[in-house]
Amino acid sequence: MIWMSVRQFRAQALAGIVALALLTAYLLYLGLDIRAARDGYLAQCRPQGDCTQALAQFATDYENLLLFLAGLLGLVPAVLGMFWGAPLIARELEAGTHRLVWNQSVTRRRWLLVKLLVVGVGSMVAAGLASLLLTWAASPVDAVADARFSTIVFGARNIAPVAYAAFAVVCGAVVGLLTRRTLPAMAMTMLAILVIQFAEPNLVRPHLMPPVTTDKAMTEDAINEARGLGSITNGASVKGLTVPDAWVTDVSDLRTSDGRTLDSRTFDDCLSAPNDPAVPATGRFGAAARCLGDLNLHVAITYQPYHRYWRFQALESGLYLLLAGLLTLFGLWRVQRRIT
């Protein structure tokens, strides 16, 4: 049964090996290029004794490329689920070839379980190698940018992609078991995986561990450090606040000293405050920042410290593997009772 499953899977496996070989060659080249560029920047800045600006420019040079590669790797689980997982069972049910196996000594559950193990392990190896290579290639830039909790970066580094791939293949196989049609199963699997990959980082990941909450005074300097003021609902909010060595998951609206949310009229008045020619305001938001800073405001910031990174990787990987296991159990129940 294992040998038969491997033979049925050989075409997809060959395509995956070719794609992985091309990716390996490119990432090895990119990793060496990144390290050479870092050494070049360090050689220029070390005589002056301050390499902060040089390393920041080094990270900026590769930021967009690595973000694109992380997004590309983030699509790998959906592609594996669509092309490896969805046809795995649906194709046999659609063609009726499953009856040949079931009429032999192989049970339905063994048939399904062996197929899931062969393709699931193959997908985990492929995703793991791709993740390992990208993690190695990008490590000098990651050490400088320190954006490890970024939605796209987190899902393309270290062990998380392995669990994503396992879940995607099992999800695709179960969808194929339910639909019994290859093309609908492929489309539904792709859609389901993309929705989950969008929803999980925003709705689940921030709550995998209890966050830390702190208050931050919104002085003029603190407001000028933000990336934006206001929202589409015209609320009294600040965007893009950071905490050193932490992933900020939520920032409250601007609050007054007694804990109430700043009213929108006062907020709008500050946004439109004129600059005083006698004492001109500086910074990103100019007179608006000075006006808001004079109101003794603060915000509540919720964040996850960076030292929890590996625990988040383990928890999220465990969550996806648990979902894959539950789907496998459901598939084993379904194939025994509902498929004729």
Short mmCIF file of C-alpha atoms in Angstrom, two decimals:
data_model
loop_
_atom_site.label_atom_id
_atom_site.label_comp_id
_atom_site.label_asym_id
_atom_site.label_seq_id
_atom_site.Cartn_x
_atom_site.Cartn_y
_atom_site.Cartn_z
CA MET A 1 0.00 0.00 0.00
CA ILE A 2 2.85 2.39 0.81
CA TRP A 3 4.64 1.61 -2.46
CA MET A 4 1.44 2.10 -4.44
CA SER A 5 0.82 5.47 -2.75
CA VAL A 6 4.37 6.54 -3.52
CA ARG A 7 3.99 5.57 -7.19
CA GLN A 8 0.71 7.49 -7.47
CA PHE A 9 2.38 10.51 -5.92
CA ARG A 10 5.57 10.44 -8.02
CA ALA A 11 4.48 13.03 -10.60
CA GLN A 12 3.61 15.65 -7.96
CA ALA A 13 6.75 14.76 -6.03
CA LEU A 14 8.93 15.23 -9.10
CA ALA A 15 7.42 18.65 -9.76
CA GLY A 16 8.01 19.57 -6.12
CA ILE A 17 11.65 18.41 -6.27
CA VAL A 18 12.32 20.52 -9.37
CA ALA A 19 10.72 23.60 -7.79
CA LEU A 20 12.60 23.04 -4.53
CA ALA A 21 15.91 22.63 -6.39
CA LEU A 22 15.41 25.95 -8.19
CA LEU A 23 14.43 27.65 -4.93
CA THR A 24 17.46 26.16 -3.17
CA ALA A 25 19.85 27.48 -5.81
CA TYR A 26 18.35 30.97 -5.65
CA LEU A 27 18.24 31.17 -1.84
CA LEU A 28 21.83 29.96 -1.53
CA TYR A 29 22.89 32.70 -3.95
CA LEU A 30 20.76 35.28 -2.12
CA GLY A 31 22.08 34.28 1.30
CA LEU A 32 25.69 34.67 0.17
CA ASP A 33 24.87 38.01 -1.49
CA ILE A 34 23.22 39.30 1.69
CA ARG A 35 26.22 38.33 3.80
CA ALA A 36 28.62 39.98 1.36
CA ALA A 37 26.54 43.18 1.42
CA ARG A 38 26.48 43.20 5.23
CA ASP A 39 30.25 42.78 5.40
CA GLY A 40 30.64 45.64 2.92
CA TYR A 41 28.50 47.99 4.99
CA LEU A 42 30.35 47.03 8.20
CA ALA A 43 33.73 47.62 6.56
CA GLN A 44 32.64 51.16 5.66
CA CYS A 45 31.17 52.14 9.02
CA ARG A 46 33.53 50.49 11.53
CA PRO A 47 36.28 53.15 11.22
CA GLN A 48 33.72 55.76 12.35
CA GLY A 49 32.60 53.51 15.24
CA ASP A 50 28.83 53.81 14.57
CA CYS A 51 27.17 51.30 12.26
CA THR A 52 23.54 52.02 13.16
CA GLN A 53 22.68 53.96 10.02
CA ALA A 54 24.69 51.65 7.76
CA LEU A 55 22.94 48.52 9.06
CA ALA A 56 19.56 50.23 8.76
CA GLN A 57 20.31 50.97 5.10
CA PHE A 58 21.51 47.37 4.63
CA ALA A 59 18.18 46.05 5.95
CA THR A 60 16.24 48.49 3.75
CA ASP A 61 18.08 47.28 0.64
CA TYR A 62 16.69 43.75 1.04
CA GLU A 63 13.43 44.44 2.88
CA ASN A 64 11.06 44.33 -0.10
CA LEU A 65 12.70 41.30 -1.70
CA LEU A 66 12.59 39.25 1.49
CA LEU A 67 9.02 40.32 2.15
CA PHE A 68 8.07 39.11 -1.33
CA LEU A 69 9.83 35.77 -0.76
CA ALA A 70 8.12 35.36 2.60
CA GLY A 71 4.75 36.01 0.97
CA LEU A 72 5.62 33.49 -1.75
CA LEU A 73 6.53 30.87 0.83
CA GLY A 74 3.33 31.72 2.70
CA LEU A 75 1.41 30.56 -0.38
CA VAL A 76 3.18 27.18 -0.43
CA PRO A 77 0.76 25.50 2.05
CA ALA A 78 -2.23 26.62 -0.03
CA VAL A 79 -0.56 25.33 -3.21
CA LEU A 80 0.32 22.02 -1.57
CA GLY A 81 -3.21 21.64 -0.26
CA MET A 82 -4.64 22.47 -3.67
CA PHE A 83 -2.38 20.32 -5.89
CA TRP A 84 -1.25 17.58 -3.50
CA GLY A 85 -4.03 17.28 -0.94
CA ALA A 86 -7.27 17.95 -2.81
CA PRO A 87 -6.76 15.45 -5.69
CA LEU A 88 -5.42 12.78 -3.33
CA ILE A 89 -8.82 11.26 -2.55
CA ALA A 90 -11.18 13.17 -4.84
CA ARG A 91 -9.44 11.91 -7.97
CA GLU A 92 -9.85 8.26 -6.96
CA LEU A 93 -13.47 8.68 -5.89
CA GLU A 94 -14.25 10.55 -9.10
CA ALA A 95 -12.65 7.86 -11.28
CA GLY A 96 -13.90 4.94 -9.17
CA THR A 97 -10.41 3.44 -8.77
CA HIS A 98 -10.86 3.24 -5.00
CA ARG A 99 -13.05 0.17 -5.47
CA LEU A 100 -10.08 -1.83 -6.77
CA VAL A 101 -8.24 -1.29 -3.50
CA TRP A 102 -11.23 -1.79 -1.22
CA ASN A 103 -11.99 -5.14 -2.87
CA GLN A 104 -8.53 -6.35 -1.86
CA SER A 105 -7.28 -6.95 1.68
CA VAL A 106 -6.67 -3.22 2.32
CA THR A 107 -9.22 -1.58 4.61
CA ARG A 108 -10.68 1.82 3.85
CA ARG A 109 -9.07 3.44 6.87
CA ARG A 110 -5.64 2.02 6.09
CA TRP A 111 -6.00 3.17 2.49
CA LEU A 112 -6.77 6.74 3.59
CA LEU A 113 -4.21 6.85 6.40
CA VAL A 114 -1.32 5.63 4.25
CA LYS A 115 -2.13 8.17 1.54
CA LEU A 116 -2.26 10.99 4.09
CA LEU A 117 1.04 9.90 5.65
CA VAL A 118 2.91 9.63 2.35
CA VAL A 119 1.76 12.97 0.95
CA GLY A 120 1.69 14.69 4.35
CA VAL A 121 5.29 13.77 5.16
CA GLY A 122 6.37 14.82 1.67
CA SER A 123 4.70 18.21 2.08
CA MET A 124 6.26 18.73 5.52
CA VAL A 125 9.74 17.95 4.17
CA ALA A 126 9.27 20.32 1.22
CA ALA A 127 7.94 23.17 3.38
CA GLY A 128 10.59 22.55 6.04
CA LEU A 129 13.46 22.74 3.55
CA ALA A 130 12.08 25.90 1.94
CA SER A 131 11.63 27.50 5.35
CA LEU A 132 15.11 26.47 6.48
CA LEU A 133 16.71 27.97 3.39
CA LEU A 134 14.79 31.25 3.61
CA THR A 135 15.46 31.54 7.36
CA TRP A 136 19.19 31.06 6.73
CA ALA A 137 19.31 33.47 3.78
CA ALA A 138 17.39 36.23 5.59
CA SER A 139 18.97 35.84 9.05
CA PRO A 140 21.44 38.81 8.73
CA VAL A 141 18.59 41.11 7.69
CA ASP A 142 16.21 39.68 10.31
CA ALA A 143 18.79 40.37 13.02
CA VAL A 144 18.80 44.06 12.07
CA ALA A 145 15.12 44.60 11.15
CA ASP A 146 13.89 42.54 14.14
CA ALA A 147 10.39 42.08 12.68
CA ARG A 148 10.08 38.43 13.64
CA PHE A 149 6.40 38.76 14.64
CA SER A 150 5.41 40.41 11.38
CA THR A 151 2.39 38.56 9.95
CA ILE A 152 4.13 37.47 6.76
CA VAL A 153 7.62 36.95 8.20
CA PHE A 154 6.46 34.83 11.15
CA GLY A 155 4.69 32.35 8.89
CA ALA A 156 7.69 31.90 6.58
CA ARG A 157 10.43 31.21 9.11
CA ASN A 158 11.58 28.27 11.23
CA ILE A 159 9.10 25.48 12.14
CA ALA A 160 5.68 27.06 11.52
CA PRO A 161 5.57 26.37 7.74
CA VAL A 162 6.01 22.63 8.41
CA ALA A 163 2.80 22.52 10.43
CA TYR A 164 0.99 24.72 7.90
CA ALA A 165 1.87 22.28 5.11
CA ALA A 166 0.67 19.24 7.07
CA PHE A 167 -2.64 20.92 7.84
CA ALA A 168 -3.12 22.10 4.26
CA VAL A 169 -2.64 18.64 2.76
CA VAL A 170 -4.97 16.97 5.24
CA CYS A 171 -7.53 19.74 4.76
CA GLY A 172 -7.39 19.29 0.99
CA ALA A 173 -7.76 15.52 1.27
CA VAL A 174 -10.78 15.80 3.56
CA VAL A 175 -12.41 18.39 1.29
CA GLY A 176 -11.88 15.98 -1.61
CA LEU A 177 -13.38 13.18 0.46
CA LEU A 178 -16.48 15.28 1.03
CA THR A 179 -16.92 16.70 -2.48
CA ARG A 180 -15.73 13.63 -4.47
CA ARG A 181 -14.84 15.98 -7.33
CA THR A 182 -11.27 17.06 -8.04
CA LEU A 183 -11.68 20.58 -9.43
CA PRO A 184 -14.23 21.77 -6.84
CA ALA A 185 -12.05 20.27 -4.09
CA MET A 186 -8.98 22.13 -5.38
CA ALA A 187 -10.82 25.46 -5.53
CA MET A 188 -12.42 25.05 -2.10
CA THR A 189 -9.12 23.99 -0.53
CA MET A 190 -7.27 27.01 -1.89
CA LEU A 191 -9.99 29.34 -0.64
CA ALA A 192 -10.16 27.71 2.80
CA ILE A 193 -6.40 27.79 3.36
CA LEU A 194 -6.10 31.43 2.27
CA VAL A 195 -8.94 32.47 4.59
CA ILE A 196 -7.37 30.60 7.50
CA GLN A 197 -3.94 32.07 6.78
CA PHE A 198 -5.45 35.55 6.85
CA ALA A 199 -7.66 35.07 9.91
CA GLU A 200 -5.32 33.13 12.20
CA PRO A 201 -2.49 35.71 12.52
CA ASN A 202 -4.99 38.50 13.22
CA LEU A 203 -7.58 36.74 15.38
CA VAL A 204 -5.78 33.83 17.05
CA ARG A 205 -2.03 34.45 17.21
CA PRO A 206 -2.19 37.58 19.44
CA HIS A 207 -4.07 35.53 22.06
CA LEU A 208 -1.96 32.35 22.12
CA MET A 209 -0.35 33.73 25.26
CA PRO A 210 -1.68 36.36 27.72
CA PRO A 211 -0.40 39.73 26.49
CA VAL A 212 1.36 42.40 28.52
CA THR A 213 -0.43 45.75 28.89
CA THR A 214 1.15 49.07 29.77
CA ASP A 215 0.22 52.74 29.66
CA LYS A 216 2.25 55.20 27.61
CA ALA A 217 2.08 58.97 28.04
CA MET A 218 1.31 60.71 24.76
CA THR A 219 3.70 63.62 24.97
CA GLU A 220 4.52 65.72 21.92
CA ASP A 221 7.61 63.61 21.22
CA ALA A 222 5.69 60.34 21.64
CA ILE A 223 2.98 61.47 19.20
CA ASN A 224 5.59 62.48 16.64
CA GLU A 225 7.03 58.94 16.86
CA ALA A 226 3.72 57.45 15.66
CA ARG A 227 3.04 56.67 12.00
CA GLY A 228 -0.43 58.21 11.84
CA LEU A 229 -3.22 60.02 13.65
CA GLY A 230 -6.93 59.26 13.40
CA SER A 231 -8.84 56.46 11.70
CA ILE A 232 -11.47 55.94 9.03
CA THR A 233 -14.11 56.41 11.73
CA ASN A 234 -12.52 59.72 12.77
CA GLY A 235 -11.63 58.29 16.17
CA ALA A 236 -9.04 59.81 18.50
CA SER A 237 -6.38 57.19 17.78
CA VAL A 238 -2.69 56.88 17.07
CA LYS A 239 -1.17 54.37 14.67
CA GLY A 240 2.19 52.66 14.57
CA LEU A 241 3.32 52.98 18.17
CA THR A 242 6.15 50.63 19.12
CA VAL A 243 7.52 49.06 22.27
CA PRO A 244 11.22 48.07 22.39
CA ASP A 245 11.76 44.33 21.78
CA ALA A 246 8.04 43.63 21.54
CA TRP A 247 5.21 42.97 19.10
CA VAL A 248 2.44 45.51 19.68
CA THR A 249 -0.94 43.80 19.22
CA ASP A 250 -3.32 46.59 20.20
CA VAL A 251 -3.33 50.29 21.04
CA SER A 252 -6.29 51.99 22.68
CA ASP A 253 -7.73 55.33 21.62
CA LEU A 254 -6.26 58.44 23.20
CA ARG A 255 -7.39 58.73 26.80
CA THR A 256 -7.52 61.69 29.15
CA SER A 257 -5.96 61.67 32.62
CA ASP A 258 -9.22 60.39 34.15
CA GLY A 259 -9.34 57.39 31.79
CA ARG A 260 -12.02 58.61 29.38
CA THR A 261 -11.58 58.48 25.61
CA LEU A 262 -10.70 61.85 24.14
CA ASP A 263 -13.76 63.31 22.44
CA SER A 264 -13.60 63.59 18.67
CA ARG A 265 -14.24 67.35 18.63
CA THR A 266 -11.16 68.10 20.73
CA PHE A 267 -9.15 65.68 18.63
CA ASP A 268 -10.27 67.36 15.39
CA ASP A 269 -9.48 70.80 16.82
CA CYS A 270 -5.91 69.68 17.52
CA LEU A 271 -5.53 68.15 14.06
CA SER A 272 -6.43 71.50 12.52
CA ALA A 273 -4.47 73.62 15.03
CA PRO A 274 -2.43 76.39 13.33
CA ASN A 275 1.32 76.60 13.78
CA ASP A 276 2.56 79.39 16.05
CA PRO A 277 5.07 81.51 14.08
CA ALA A 278 6.68 82.66 17.31
CA VAL A 279 7.36 79.12 18.53
CA PRO A 280 7.04 76.86 15.47
CA ALA A 281 6.30 73.21 16.17
CA THR A 282 8.56 70.56 14.71
CA GLY A 283 8.26 66.82 14.16
CA ARG A 284 6.06 64.70 11.93
CA PHE A 285 2.73 66.16 13.10
CA GLY A 286 3.85 69.68 14.02
CA ALA A 287 1.21 71.79 15.76
CA ALA A 288 -1.19 68.84 16.09
CA ALA A 289 1.36 66.92 18.15
CA ARG A 290 1.98 69.93 20.39
CA CYS A 291 -1.74 70.50 20.91
CA LEU A 292 -2.38 66.86 21.82
CA GLY A 293 0.74 66.69 23.98
CA ASP A 294 -0.54 69.58 26.10
CA LEU A 295 -3.72 67.61 27.00
CA ASN A 296 -1.93 65.10 29.29
CA LEU A 297 -3.12 62.10 27.26
CA HIS A 298 -2.09 58.47 27.38
CA VAL A 299 -2.84 55.17 25.63
CA ALA A 300 -2.98 51.54 26.78
CA ILE A 301 -0.62 49.37 24.73
CA THR A 302 -0.96 45.58 24.55
CA TYR A 303 2.09 43.66 23.37
CA GLN A 304 3.95 40.36 23.27
CA PRO A 305 7.67 40.45 24.22
CA TYR A 306 10.08 39.15 21.60
CA HIS A 307 11.51 36.57 24.01
CA ARG A 308 8.24 34.63 23.56
CA TYR A 309 8.93 34.09 19.86
CA TRP A 310 9.84 30.40 20.03
CA ARG A 311 6.93 29.65 22.33
CA PHE A 312 4.62 31.25 19.77
CA GLN A 313 6.22 29.19 17.00
CA ALA A 314 5.67 26.01 19.02
CA LEU A 315 2.11 26.91 20.05
CA GLU A 316 1.01 27.85 16.55
CA SER A 317 2.65 24.77 15.04
CA GLY A 318 0.97 22.61 17.67
CA LEU A 319 -2.38 24.21 16.90
CA TYR A 320 -2.12 23.44 13.17
CA LEU A 321 -0.92 19.89 13.83
CA LEU A 322 -3.84 19.39 16.22
CA LEU A 323 -6.26 20.59 13.54
CA ALA A 324 -4.60 18.23 11.04
CA GLY A 325 -5.03 15.37 13.50
CA LEU A 326 -8.69 16.15 14.10
CA LEU A 327 -9.35 16.35 10.35
CA THR A 328 -7.59 13.01 9.91
CA LEU A 329 -9.84 11.41 12.53
CA PHE A 330 -12.88 12.89 10.83
CA GLY A 331 -11.70 11.56 7.47
CA LEU A 332 -11.17 8.08 8.91
CA TRP A 333 -14.71 8.14 10.31
CA ARG A 334 -16.17 9.49 7.08
CA VAL A 335 -14.47 7.02 4.75
CA GLN A 336 -15.67 4.10 6.85
CA ARG A 337 -19.30 5.14 7.17
CA ARG A 338 -20.30 7.44 4.34
CA ILE A 339 -18.38 6.47 1.20
CA THR A 340 -19.90 3.71 -0.92
#
